[in-house]
mmCIF file of C-alpha atoms in Angstrom:
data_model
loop_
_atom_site.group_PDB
_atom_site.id
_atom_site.type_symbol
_atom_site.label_atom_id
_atom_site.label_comp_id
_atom_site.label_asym_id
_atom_site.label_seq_id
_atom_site.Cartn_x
_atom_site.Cartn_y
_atom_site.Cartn_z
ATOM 1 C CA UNK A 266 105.147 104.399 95.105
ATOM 2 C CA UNK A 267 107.949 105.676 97.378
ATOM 3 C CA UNK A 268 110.376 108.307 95.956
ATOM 4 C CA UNK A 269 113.653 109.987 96.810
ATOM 5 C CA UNK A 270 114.824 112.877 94.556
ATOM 6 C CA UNK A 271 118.497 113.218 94.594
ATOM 7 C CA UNK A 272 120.452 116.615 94.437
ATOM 8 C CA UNK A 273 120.331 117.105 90.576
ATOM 9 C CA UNK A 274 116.592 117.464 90.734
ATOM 10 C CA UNK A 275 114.367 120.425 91.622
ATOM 11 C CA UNK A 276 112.864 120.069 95.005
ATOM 12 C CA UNK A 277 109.715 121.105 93.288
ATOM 13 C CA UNK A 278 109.642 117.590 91.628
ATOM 14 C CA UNK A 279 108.645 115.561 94.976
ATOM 15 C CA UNK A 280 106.098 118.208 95.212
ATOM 16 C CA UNK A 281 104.530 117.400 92.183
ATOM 17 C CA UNK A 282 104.962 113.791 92.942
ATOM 18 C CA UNK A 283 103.173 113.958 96.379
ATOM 19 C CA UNK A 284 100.184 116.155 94.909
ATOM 20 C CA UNK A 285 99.668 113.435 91.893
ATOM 21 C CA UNK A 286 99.322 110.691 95.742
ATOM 22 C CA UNK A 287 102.923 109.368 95.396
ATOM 23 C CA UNK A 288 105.522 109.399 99.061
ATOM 24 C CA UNK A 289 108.444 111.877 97.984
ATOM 25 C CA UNK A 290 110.787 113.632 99.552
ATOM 26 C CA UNK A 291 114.095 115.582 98.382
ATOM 27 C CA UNK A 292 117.357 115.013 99.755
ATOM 28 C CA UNK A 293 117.440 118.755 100.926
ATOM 29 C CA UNK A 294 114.056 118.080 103.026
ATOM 30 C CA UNK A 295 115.872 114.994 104.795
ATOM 31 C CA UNK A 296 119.109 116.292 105.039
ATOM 32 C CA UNK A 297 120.702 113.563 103.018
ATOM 33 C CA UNK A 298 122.180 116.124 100.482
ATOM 34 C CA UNK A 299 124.478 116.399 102.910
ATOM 35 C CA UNK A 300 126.014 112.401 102.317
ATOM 36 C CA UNK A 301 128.186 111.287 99.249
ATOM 37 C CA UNK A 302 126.136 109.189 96.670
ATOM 38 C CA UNK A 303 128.037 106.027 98.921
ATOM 39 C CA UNK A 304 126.417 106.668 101.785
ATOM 40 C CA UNK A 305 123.276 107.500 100.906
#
């Protein structure tokens, strides 16, 4: 399962998601913490 974790979240939480084999990513790795919710 693919996952985005949005600004409220610890980046530490797609971490954990890609050790337990999931695709994460926070919005700070991608730079999309830098977009309104709208645009994202």
């Amino acid at each position: 399962m693919r996952f985005l974790v949005d600004n409220q979240l610890p980046p530490a939480l797609a971490r954990w998601l890609r050790t337990r084999g999931h695709d994460a990513e926070h919005v700070f790795e991608s730079g999309f913490h830098l977009l309104d919710d709208r645009a994202l």
